[in-house]
Amino acid sequence: EVQLVESGGGLVQPGGSLRLSCAASGFTFSSSAMSWVRQAPGKGLEWVSAISGGSDYIYYADPVKGRFTISRDNSKNTLYLQMRSLRAEDTAVYWCAKEDRSVYSMDVWGLGTTVIVSS
Amino acid sequence: DIVVTQSPDSLAVSLGERATINCKSSQSVLYSSNNKNYLAWYQQRPGQPPKLLIYWASTRQSGVPDRFSGSGSGTDFTLTISSLQAEDVAVYHCQQYYNTPPTFGQGTKLEIK
């Protein structure tokens, strides 16, 4: 079964850091581009970052550029999102998603992990 | 960035009736070299992650009921549910992947009337 399981969310103070993880199973992780997508309370979906299978290509949304770092460990089938200098506006549910680059869409999503940035 | 706008923000439809959701992109997402529209639709049921319904604007993902259909090209797209079922209550999102960053519409909340 194809599965993505996020972890690492929680409550953090403004300016703090957090690292999210996404454990993948059931597909060839190393061949798959992956994305992080978030949804703030009451808001729409917002793409955050993407990484190619071999980490050759990495992209960030402007609001997180310079603060977030996406990475992956293909030996562990795990995707990461290191978040620094967190702001209240980063409060959201964060999902990792597998990209199907043959059809340019996100065909598998995890259940999500919640990040709350508050003092 | 390409701005994607959905309409309406919410709608209520009776069971068995047709539901129509619109999606408009600020520039064309039709790639001329392969004649494909880089537009996808997702369904997000309450408390769940998004689920891919349609890609290339009109191709149903495997396992998606055929009451769901997508249409449109260029900048204007439509998701149609031909006969609304109770399990279709959800927020529907369109997304363009013509270029990076991929951008989503604000979502359309679909309820039962």
Coordinates of N, CA and C in Angstrom, one line a residue:
Chain A
E1 N 0.8 -1.2 0.0 CA 0.0 0.0 0.0 C 0.9 1.2 0.0
V2 N 0.6 2.2 -0.9 CA 1.3 3.4 -0.9 C 0.9 4.3 0.3
Q3 N 1.9 4.8 1.0 CA 1.6 5.5 2.2 C 2.6 6.6 2.5
L4 N 2.1 7.7 3.0 CA 3.0 8.7 3.5 C 2.5 9.1 4.9
V5 N 3.5 9.2 5.9 CA 3.2 9.5 7.2 C 4.1 10.6 7.7
E6 N 3.4 11.7 8.0 CA 4.1 12.9 8.5 C 4.3 12.8 10.1
S7 N 5.3 13.5 10.5 CA 5.5 13.6 12.0 C 6.3 14.9 12.2
G8 N 6.4 15.3 13.5 CA 7.3 16.4 13.9 C 6.6 17.7 14.1
G9 N 5.3 17.7 13.9 CA 4.5 19.0 14.2 C 4.4 19.2 15.7
G10 N 3.9 20.4 16.0 CA 3.8 20.8 17.4 C 3.6 22.2 17.6
L11 N 3.7 22.6 18.9 CA 3.6 24.0 19.3 C 5.0 24.6 19.4
V12 N 5.3 25.7 18.8 CA 6.6 26.3 18.8 C 6.4 27.8 19.0
Q13 N 7.3 28.5 19.6 CA 7.3 29.9 19.8 C 7.7 30.6 18.5
P14 N 7.2 31.8 18.3 CA 7.7 32.6 17.2 C 9.3 32.7 17.2
G15 N 9.9 32.5 16.0 CA 11.3 32.6 16.0 C 12.0 31.2 16.2
G16 N 11.2 30.2 16.6 CA 11.7 28.9 16.8 C 11.8 28.1 15.6
S17 N 12.3 26.8 15.8 CA 12.5 25.9 14.7 C 11.8 24.6 14.9
L18 N 11.6 23.9 13.8 CA 10.9 22.6 13.9 C 11.3 21.8 12.7
R19 N 11.4 20.5 12.8 CA 11.7 19.7 11.6 C 10.6 18.7 11.4
L20 N 10.0 18.7 10.3 CA 9.0 17.8 9.9 C 9.6 16.6 9.1
S21 N 9.0 15.4 9.3 CA 9.5 14.2 8.6 C 8.3 13.6 7.9
C22 N 8.6 12.9 6.8 CA 7.5 12.2 6.1 C 8.1 10.9 5.7
A23 N 7.6 9.8 6.3 CA 8.0 8.5 6.0 C 7.2 7.9 4.8
A24 N 7.9 7.4 3.8 CA 7.2 6.9 2.6 C 7.3 5.4 2.5
S25 N 6.3 4.8 2.0 CA 6.3 3.3 1.7 C 5.4 2.9 0.6
G26 N 5.7 1.8 0.0 CA 4.8 1.3 -1.1 C 5.0 1.8 -2.5
F27 N 6.1 2.6 -2.6 CA 6.4 3.0 -4.0 C 8.0 3.3 -4.0
T28 N 8.5 3.5 -5.2 CA 9.9 3.8 -5.3 C 10.2 5.2 -5.0
F29 N 10.5 5.4 -3.7 CA 10.7 6.8 -3.2 C 11.7 7.6 -3.9
S30 N 12.8 6.9 -4.2 CA 14.0 7.6 -4.8 C 13.7 8.2 -6.2
S31 N 12.7 7.6 -6.8 CA 12.3 8.1 -8.2 C 11.2 9.1 -8.2
S32 N 10.7 9.5 -7.1 CA 9.6 10.3 -7.0 C 9.9 11.7 -6.5
A33 N 9.5 12.7 -7.2 CA 9.5 14.1 -6.7 C 8.5 14.2 -5.6
M34 N 8.8 15.0 -4.6 CA 7.9 15.2 -3.4 C 7.7 16.6 -3.1
S35 N 6.6 16.9 -2.5 CA 6.3 18.3 -2.2 C 5.8 18.4 -0.7
W36 N 5.9 19.5 -0.2 CA 5.2 19.9 1.1 C 4.1 20.9 0.7
V37 N 2.9 20.7 1.2 CA 1.8 21.6 1.0 C 1.2 21.9 2.4
R38 N 0.8 23.1 2.6 CA 0.2 23.5 3.9 C -1.2 24.1 3.7
Q39 N -1.9 24.1 4.8 CA -3.2 24.8 4.9 C -3.4 25.5 6.2
A40 N -3.4 26.8 6.2 CA -3.7 27.5 7.4 C -5.1 27.4 7.8
P41 N -5.5 27.6 9.1 CA -6.9 27.5 9.5 C -7.8 28.4 8.7
G42 N -8.8 27.8 8.1 CA -9.8 28.5 7.3 C -9.3 29.0 5.9
K43 N -8.1 28.6 5.5 CA -7.6 29.0 4.3 C -7.5 27.9 3.2
G44 N -7.0 28.3 2.0 CA -6.9 27.3 1.0 C -5.5 26.6 1.1
L45 N -5.3 25.7 0.1 CA -4.0 25.0 0.1 C -2.9 25.9 -0.4
E46 N -1.7 25.7 0.1 CA -0.6 26.5 -0.3 C 0.6 25.6 -0.5
W47 N 1.1 25.5 -1.7 CA 2.4 24.7 -1.9 C 3.5 25.4 -1.2
V48 N 4.4 24.6 -0.6 CA 5.5 25.2 0.2 C 6.9 24.9 -0.5
S49 N 7.1 23.7 -0.9 CA 8.4 23.3 -1.4 C 8.3 22.0 -2.1
A50 N 9.3 21.8 -3.0 CA 9.4 20.6 -3.8 C 10.8 20.2 -4.0
I51 N 11.0 18.9 -4.1 CA 12.4 18.3 -4.3 C 12.3 17.2 -5.3
S52 N 13.2 17.1 -6.2 CA 13.2 16.0 -7.2 C 13.7 14.7 -6.5
G53 N 13.6 13.6 -7.2 CA 14.0 12.3 -6.6 C 15.4 12.2 -6.2
G54 N 16.3 12.8 -7.0 CA 17.7 12.8 -6.6 C 18.2 14.1 -6.0
S55 N 17.3 14.9 -5.5 CA 17.6 16.2 -4.9 C 18.3 17.1 -5.8
D56 N 18.2 16.9 -7.1 CA 18.8 17.8 -8.1 C 18.1 19.1 -8.2
Y57 N 16.8 19.1 -8.1 CA 16.0 20.3 -8.2 C 15.2 20.5 -6.9
I58 N 15.3 21.7 -6.4 CA 14.6 22.1 -5.2 C 14.0 23.5 -5.4
Y59 N 12.7 23.6 -5.0 CA 12.0 24.8 -5.1 C 11.3 25.2 -3.8
Y60 N 11.1 26.5 -3.6 CA 10.5 27.0 -2.4 C 9.5 28.1 -2.8
A61 N 8.4 28.2 -2.1 CA 7.5 29.3 -2.2 C 8.1 30.5 -1.6
D62 N 7.8 31.7 -2.1 CA 8.5 32.9 -1.6 C 8.3 33.1 -0.1
P63 N 7.1 32.9 0.5 CA 7.0 33.1 1.9 C 7.9 32.3 2.8
V64 N 8.5 31.2 2.3 CA 9.3 30.4 3.2 C 10.8 30.4 2.7
K65 N 11.1 31.0 1.6 CA 12.4 31.0 1.1 C 13.4 31.6 2.1
G66 N 14.5 30.9 2.3 CA 15.5 31.4 3.2 C 15.2 31.0 4.7
R67 N 14.0 30.5 4.9 CA 13.7 30.0 6.3 C 13.5 28.5 6.4
F68 N 13.0 27.9 5.3 CA 12.7 26.5 5.3 C 13.7 25.8 4.4
T69 N 14.0 24.5 4.7 CA 14.9 23.7 3.9 C 14.3 22.4 3.7
I70 N 14.1 22.0 2.4 CA 13.6 20.7 2.1 C 14.8 19.7 1.8
S71 N 14.6 18.5 2.3 CA 15.7 17.5 2.0 C 15.1 16.1 2.0
R72 N 15.8 15.2 1.6 CA 15.4 13.8 1.6 C 16.5 12.8 1.9
D73 N 16.2 11.7 2.4 CA 17.2 10.6 2.6 C 16.6 9.4 1.9
N74 N 17.0 9.1 0.7 CA 16.4 8.0 -0.1 C 16.7 6.7 0.6
S75 N 17.8 6.6 1.3 CA 18.1 5.3 2.0 C 17.1 5.0 3.1
K76 N 16.5 6.0 3.6 CA 15.5 5.9 4.7 C 14.1 6.1 4.2
N77 N 13.9 6.4 2.9 CA 12.6 6.7 2.3 C 11.9 7.8 3.1
T78 N 12.6 8.8 3.4 CA 12.1 9.9 4.3 C 12.4 11.2 3.7
L79 N 11.3 12.1 3.7 CA 11.4 13.5 3.3 C 11.4 14.3 4.6
Y80 N 12.1 15.5 4.5 CA 12.1 16.4 5.6 C 11.8 17.8 5.2
L81 N 11.4 18.6 6.2 CA 11.2 20.0 6.1 C 11.7 20.6 7.3
Q82 N 12.9 21.3 7.2 CA 13.5 22.0 8.4 C 12.9 23.4 8.3
M83 N 12.2 23.8 9.4 CA 11.6 25.1 9.4 C 12.3 26.0 10.5
R84 N 12.8 27.1 10.1 CA 13.4 28.0 11.1 C 12.7 29.4 11.1
S85 N 13.1 30.2 12.0 CA 12.5 31.6 12.1 C 11.0 31.5 11.9
L86 N 10.3 30.6 12.6 CA 8.9 30.5 12.4 C 8.1 31.7 12.8
R87 N 7.0 31.9 12.1 CA 6.1 33.0 12.3 C 4.7 32.5 12.5
A88 N 3.9 33.4 13.1 CA 2.5 33.0 13.3 C 1.8 32.6 12.1
E89 N 2.2 33.2 11.0 CA 1.5 32.9 9.7 C 2.0 31.5 9.1
D90 N 2.9 30.8 9.8 CA 3.3 29.5 9.4 C 2.4 28.4 10.0
T91 N 1.6 28.9 10.9 CA 0.6 28.0 11.6 C -0.3 27.3 10.5
A92 N -0.3 26.0 10.5 CA -1.0 25.3 9.4 C -0.9 23.8 9.6
V93 N -1.7 23.1 8.9 CA -1.5 21.6 8.7 C -0.6 21.5 7.5
Y94 N 0.5 20.7 7.7 CA 1.5 20.4 6.7 C 1.3 19.0 6.2
W95 N 1.2 18.9 4.9 CA 1.2 17.5 4.3 C 2.4 17.4 3.4
C96 N 2.9 16.1 3.3 CA 3.8 15.8 2.3 C 3.0 15.1 1.2
A97 N 3.4 15.3 0.0 CA 2.7 14.7 -1.2 C 3.6 14.2 -2.2
K98 N 3.3 13.1 -2.8 CA 4.1 12.5 -3.9 C 3.6 13.1 -5.2
E99 N 4.6 13.6 -6.0 CA 4.2 14.1 -7.3 C 4.3 13.1 -8.3
D100 N 3.3 13.1 -9.2 CA 3.4 12.2 -10.4 C 3.8 13.1 -11.5
R101 N 5.0 13.1 -11.9 CA 5.5 14.1 -12.9 C 5.1 13.7 -14.3
S102 N 4.5 12.5 -14.4 CA 4.0 12.1 -15.8 C 2.7 12.9 -16.0
V103 N 2.0 13.3 -15.0 CA 0.7 14.0 -15.1 C 0.7 15.3 -14.4
Y104 N 1.8 15.7 -13.8 CA 1.9 17.0 -13.1 C 0.8 17.2 -12.1
S105 N 0.7 16.3 -11.2 CA -0.2 16.5 -10.1 C 0.3 15.7 -8.9
M106 N -0.4 15.9 -7.7 CA 0.1 15.2 -6.5 C -0.9 14.1 -6.2
D107 N -0.4 12.8 -6.4 CA -1.3 11.7 -6.4 C -1.4 11.0 -5.1
V108 N -0.5 11.2 -4.2 CA -0.6 10.6 -2.9 C -0.3 11.6 -1.8
W109 N -1.1 11.7 -0.8 CA -0.9 12.6 0.3 C -0.9 11.9 1.6
G110 N -0.1 12.4 2.6 CA -0.2 11.9 3.9 C -1.4 12.5 4.7
L111 N -1.5 12.1 5.9 CA -2.6 12.6 6.8 C -2.3 14.0 7.4
G112 N -1.1 14.4 7.3 CA -0.7 15.7 7.8 C -0.2 15.8 9.2
T113 N 0.5 16.9 9.5 CA 0.9 17.2 10.8 C 0.7 18.7 11.1
T114 N 0.3 19.0 12.3 CA -0.1 20.4 12.6 C 1.0 21.1 13.3
V115 N 1.3 22.3 12.7 CA 2.3 23.2 13.3 C 1.6 24.4 13.8
I116 N 1.8 24.8 15.1 CA 1.2 26.0 15.7 C 2.3 26.8 16.2
V117 N 2.4 28.0 15.7 CA 3.4 29.0 16.1 C 2.7 30.1 16.9
S118 N 3.1 30.0 18.2 CA 2.4 30.9 19.1 C 3.2 31.0 20.4
S119 N 3.1 32.2 21.0 CA 3.8 32.4 22.3 C 2.9 32.1 23.5
Chain B
D1 N 3.6 34.8 -10.5 CA 2.9 33.5 -10.2 C 1.6 33.5 -10.9
I2 N 1.1 32.4 -11.3 CA -0.2 32.3 -11.9 C -1.2 32.3 -10.7
V3 N -2.2 33.1 -10.8 CA -3.3 33.2 -9.8 C -4.4 32.3 -10.3
V4 N -4.9 31.5 -9.4 CA -6.0 30.6 -9.7 C -7.2 31.0 -8.9
T5 N -8.4 31.3 -9.5 CA -9.5 31.7 -8.8 C -10.7 30.8 -9.1
Q6 N -11.3 30.3 -8.0 CA -12.5 29.4 -8.1 C -13.8 30.2 -7.8
S7 N -14.8 29.7 -8.4 CA -16.2 30.2 -8.2 C -17.2 29.1 -8.3
P8 N -18.2 29.1 -7.4 CA -18.4 30.1 -6.2 C -17.5 29.6 -5.1
D9 N -17.5 30.4 -4.0 CA -16.7 30.0 -2.8 C -17.4 28.8 -2.1
S10 N -18.8 28.8 -2.2 CA -19.5 27.7 -1.7 C -20.8 27.5 -2.5
L11 N -21.3 26.3 -2.4 CA -22.6 26.0 -3.1 C -23.3 24.8 -2.4
A12 N -24.6 24.9 -2.4 CA -25.4 23.8 -1.9 C -26.3 23.2 -3.0
V13 N -26.2 21.9 -3.1 CA -26.9 21.2 -4.2 C -27.7 20.0 -3.6
S14 N -28.9 19.8 -4.2 CA -29.7 18.7 -3.7 C -29.1 17.3 -4.1
L15 N -29.3 16.3 -3.4 CA -28.8 15.0 -3.7 C -29.4 14.6 -5.1
G16 N -28.5 14.0 -5.9 CA -29.0 13.6 -7.3 C -28.9 14.7 -8.3
E17 N -28.7 15.9 -7.9 CA -28.6 17.0 -8.8 C -27.2 17.3 -9.3
R18 N -27.0 18.2 -10.3 CA -25.7 18.5 -10.8 C -25.0 19.6 -10.0
A19 N -23.7 19.4 -9.8 CA -22.9 20.5 -9.2 C -21.8 20.9 -10.1
T20 N -21.6 22.2 -10.2 CA -20.6 22.8 -11.2 C -19.8 23.8 -10.4
I21 N -18.5 23.6 -10.5 CA -17.5 24.4 -9.9 C -16.5 25.0 -11.0
N22 N -16.3 26.3 -11.0 CA -15.4 26.9 -12.0 C -14.1 27.3 -11.4
C23 N -13.1 27.3 -12.3 CA -11.7 27.6 -12.0 C -11.1 28.4 -13.1
K24 N -10.5 29.5 -12.8 CA -10.0 30.4 -13.8 C -8.5 30.7 -13.4
S25 N -7.6 30.6 -14.4 CA -6.2 30.9 -14.2 C -5.9 32.3 -14.8
S26 N -4.9 33.0 -14.2 CA -4.6 34.3 -14.7 C -3.8 34.3 -16.0
Q27 N -3.3 33.1 -16.4 CA -2.7 33.0 -17.7 C -3.0 31.5 -18.2
S28 N -2.8 31.3 -19.4 CA -3.1 30.0 -20.0 C -2.2 28.9 -19.4
V29 N -2.8 27.8 -19.1 CA -2.0 26.6 -18.5 C -2.0 25.5 -19.6
L30 N -2.3 25.9 -20.8 CA -2.2 25.0 -21.9 C -0.8 25.0 -22.5
Y31 N -0.1 23.8 -22.5 CA 1.2 23.7 -23.0 C 1.1 23.3 -24.5
S32 N 1.6 24.2 -25.3 CA 1.3 24.0 -26.8 C 2.1 22.7 -27.3
S33 N 3.2 22.4 -26.8 CA 4.0 21.3 -27.3 C 3.3 19.9 -27.2
N34 N 2.5 19.8 -26.2 CA 1.8 18.5 -26.0 C 0.3 18.6 -25.9
N35 N -0.2 19.9 -26.1 CA -1.6 20.2 -26.1 C -2.3 19.7 -24.8
K36 N -1.6 19.9 -23.7 CA -2.2 19.4 -22.4 C -2.4 20.7 -21.5
N37 N -3.5 20.7 -20.8 CA -3.7 21.7 -19.8 C -3.2 21.2 -18.4
Y38 N -2.3 22.0 -17.8 CA -1.6 21.6 -16.6 C -2.5 22.0 -15.4
L39 N -3.7 21.4 -15.3 CA -4.7 21.8 -14.3 C -5.2 20.5 -13.7
A40 N -5.2 20.5 -12.4 CA -5.7 19.3 -11.6 C -6.8 19.7 -10.6
W41 N -7.7 18.8 -10.3 CA -8.7 19.0 -9.3 C -8.5 18.0 -8.2
Y42 N -8.8 18.5 -6.9 CA -8.6 17.7 -5.7 C -9.9 17.8 -4.9
Q43 N -10.2 16.7 -4.2 CA -11.4 16.7 -3.3 C -10.8 16.6 -1.9
Q44 N -11.3 17.4 -1.0 CA -10.8 17.3 0.4 C -12.1 17.2 1.3
R45 N -12.3 16.0 1.7 CA -13.4 15.7 2.7 C -13.0 16.2 4.1
P46 N -14.0 16.5 4.9 CA -13.8 17.1 6.2 C -12.8 16.2 7.0
G47 N -11.7 16.9 7.5 CA -10.8 16.2 8.3 C -9.8 15.3 7.6
Q48 N -9.8 15.3 6.3 CA -9.0 14.4 5.5 C -8.0 15.2 4.6
P49 N -7.0 14.6 4.1 CA -6.1 15.3 3.2 C -6.8 15.4 1.8
P50 N -6.2 16.2 1.0 CA -6.8 16.3 -0.4 C -6.5 15.0 -1.1
K51 N -7.4 14.7 -2.1 CA -7.4 13.5 -2.9 C -7.4 13.9 -4.4
L52 N -6.5 13.4 -5.2 CA -6.5 13.8 -6.6 C -7.7 13.2 -7.3
L53 N -8.5 14.0 -8.0 CA -9.6 13.6 -8.7 C -9.3 13.5 -10.2
I54 N -8.8 14.6 -10.7 CA -8.7 14.8 -12.2 C -7.3 15.5 -12.5
Y55 N -6.7 15.1 -13.5 CA -5.4 15.7 -14.0 C -5.6 16.0 -15.5
W56 N -4.7 16.8 -16.0 CA -4.8 17.2 -17.4 C -6.2 17.8 -17.7
A57 N -6.7 18.4 -16.7 CA -8.0 19.1 -16.7 C -9.2 18.2 -16.9
S58 N -9.0 17.0 -17.5 CA -10.2 16.2 -17.8 C -10.0 14.7 -17.7
T59 N -8.9 14.3 -17.2 CA -8.6 12.9 -17.1 C -8.8 12.4 -15.6
R60 N -9.8 11.5 -15.4 CA -10.1 11.1 -14.1 C -8.9 10.2 -13.6
Q61 N -8.6 10.4 -12.3 CA -7.6 9.5 -11.6 C -8.3 8.1 -11.5
S62 N -7.4 7.1 -11.5 CA -7.9 5.8 -11.3 C -8.8 5.6 -10.0
G63 N -10.0 5.0 -10.2 CA -10.9 4.8 -9.0 C -11.8 5.9 -8.8
V64 N -11.7 7.0 -9.5 CA -12.7 8.1 -9.3 C -14.0 7.9 -10.0
P65 N -15.1 8.0 -9.4 CA -16.4 7.7 -10.0 C -16.6 8.5 -11.3
D66 N -17.3 8.0 -12.3 CA -17.5 8.7 -13.5 C -18.5 9.8 -13.4
R67 N -19.1 10.0 -12.3 CA -20.0 11.2 -12.1 C -19.2 12.5 -12.0
F68 N -17.9 12.3 -11.8 CA -16.9 13.5 -11.8 C -16.4 13.7 -13.2
S69 N -16.4 14.9 -13.7 CA -15.8 15.2 -15.0 C -15.2 16.6 -14.9
G70 N -14.2 16.7 -15.7 CA -13.5 18.0 -15.8 C -13.5 18.4 -17.3
S71 N -13.6 19.7 -17.5 CA -13.6 20.3 -18.8 C -12.9 21.6 -18.8
G72 N -12.7 22.2 -20.0 CA -12.1 23.5 -20.2 C -10.7 23.4 -20.8
S73 N -10.2 24.6 -21.2 CA -8.9 24.7 -21.7 C -8.4 26.1 -21.6
G74 N -7.1 26.2 -21.6 CA -6.5 27.6 -21.6 C -6.5 28.2 -20.2
T75 N -7.6 29.0 -19.9 CA -7.7 29.7 -18.7 C -9.0 29.4 -17.9
D76 N -9.9 28.7 -18.5 CA -11.2 28.5 -17.9 C -11.5 27.0 -17.8
F77 N -11.9 26.6 -16.6 CA -12.1 25.1 -16.4 C -13.3 24.9 -15.5
T78 N -13.8 23.7 -15.6 CA -15.0 23.4 -14.8 C -14.9 21.9 -14.3
L79 N -15.3 21.8 -13.0 CA -15.5 20.4 -12.5 C -17.0 20.2 -12.3
T80 N -17.5 19.1 -12.8 CA -18.9 18.8 -12.8 C -19.1 17.5 -12.1
I81 N -20.0 17.5 -11.1 CA -20.5 16.3 -10.5 C -21.9 16.1 -11.0
S82 N -22.1 15.0 -11.8 CA -23.4 14.9 -12.5 C -24.6 14.6 -11.7
S83 N -24.4 13.8 -10.6 CA -25.5 13.5 -9.7 C -24.9 13.4 -8.3
L84 N -25.2 14.4 -7.5 CA -24.5 14.6 -6.2 C -24.9 13.5 -5.3
Q85 N -23.9 12.9 -4.6 CA -24.0 11.9 -3.6 C -23.6 12.5 -2.3
A86 N -24.1 11.9 -1.2 CA -23.8 12.4 0.2 C -22.3 12.4 0.4
E87 N -21.6 11.4 -0.1 CA -20.1 11.4 0.2 C -19.3 12.4 -0.6
D88 N -20.0 13.2 -1.5 CA -19.3 14.2 -2.3 C -19.2 15.5 -1.5
V89 N -19.8 15.6 -0.3 CA -19.6 16.8 0.5 C -18.1 17.0 0.8
A90 N -17.6 18.1 0.4 CA -16.1 18.3 0.5 C -15.8 19.7 0.1
V91 N -14.6 20.0 0.2 CA -14.0 21.2 -0.4 C -13.2 20.8 -1.7
Y92 N -13.5 21.4 -2.8 CA -12.8 21.1 -4.0 C -11.8 22.2 -4.4
H93 N -10.6 21.7 -4.8 CA -9.5 22.7 -5.1 C -9.1 22.4 -6.5
C94 N -8.8 23.5 -7.3 CA -8.1 23.3 -8.5 C -6.7 23.8 -8.3
Q95 N -5.8 23.3 -9.2 CA -4.4 23.6 -9.0 C -3.8 23.6 -10.4
Q96 N -2.9 24.7 -10.7 CA -2.2 24.7 -11.9 C -0.8 24.2 -11.6
Y97 N -0.2 23.5 -12.6 CA 1.2 23.1 -12.5 C 1.9 23.4 -13.8
Y98 N 1.4 24.5 -14.4 CA 2.1 24.9 -15.7 C 3.5 25.4 -15.4
N99 N 3.6 26.1 -14.3 CA 4.9 26.5 -13.9 C 5.1 26.5 -12.4
T100 N 6.3 26.8 -11.9 CA 6.5 26.8 -10.5 C 6.5 28.3 -10.0
P101 N 5.8 28.6 -8.9 CA 5.2 27.6 -8.0 C 3.8 27.1 -8.5
P102 N 3.6 25.9 -8.2 CA 2.2 25.4 -8.5 C 1.2 26.1 -7.5
T103 N 0.1 26.6 -8.0 CA -0.8 27.4 -7.2 C -2.2 26.8 -7.2
F104 N -2.8 26.9 -6.1 CA -4.2 26.4 -5.9 C -5.2 27.5 -5.9
G105 N -6.4 27.2 -6.3 CA -7.5 28.1 -6.0 C -7.8 28.1 -4.6
Q106 N -8.8 29.0 -4.2 CA -9.1 29.2 -2.8 C -10.0 28.1 -2.2
G107 N -10.5 27.2 -3.1 CA -11.3 26.1 -2.7 C -12.8 26.5 -2.8
T108 N -13.6 25.5 -3.1 CA -15.1 25.6 -3.1 C -15.7 24.6 -2.2
K109 N -16.5 25.1 -1.3 CA -17.1 24.2 -0.3 C -18.5 23.7 -0.9
L110 N -18.6 22.4 -1.0 CA -19.9 21.8 -1.6 C -20.7 21.2 -0.5
E111 N -21.9 21.6 -0.3 CA -22.8 21.0 0.7 C -24.1 20.5 0.1
I112 N -24.8 19.7 0.9 CA -26.1 19.2 0.5 C -27.2 20.3 0.8
K113 N -28.1 20.5 -0.1 CA -29.2 21.4 0.1 C -30.3 20.7 0.8

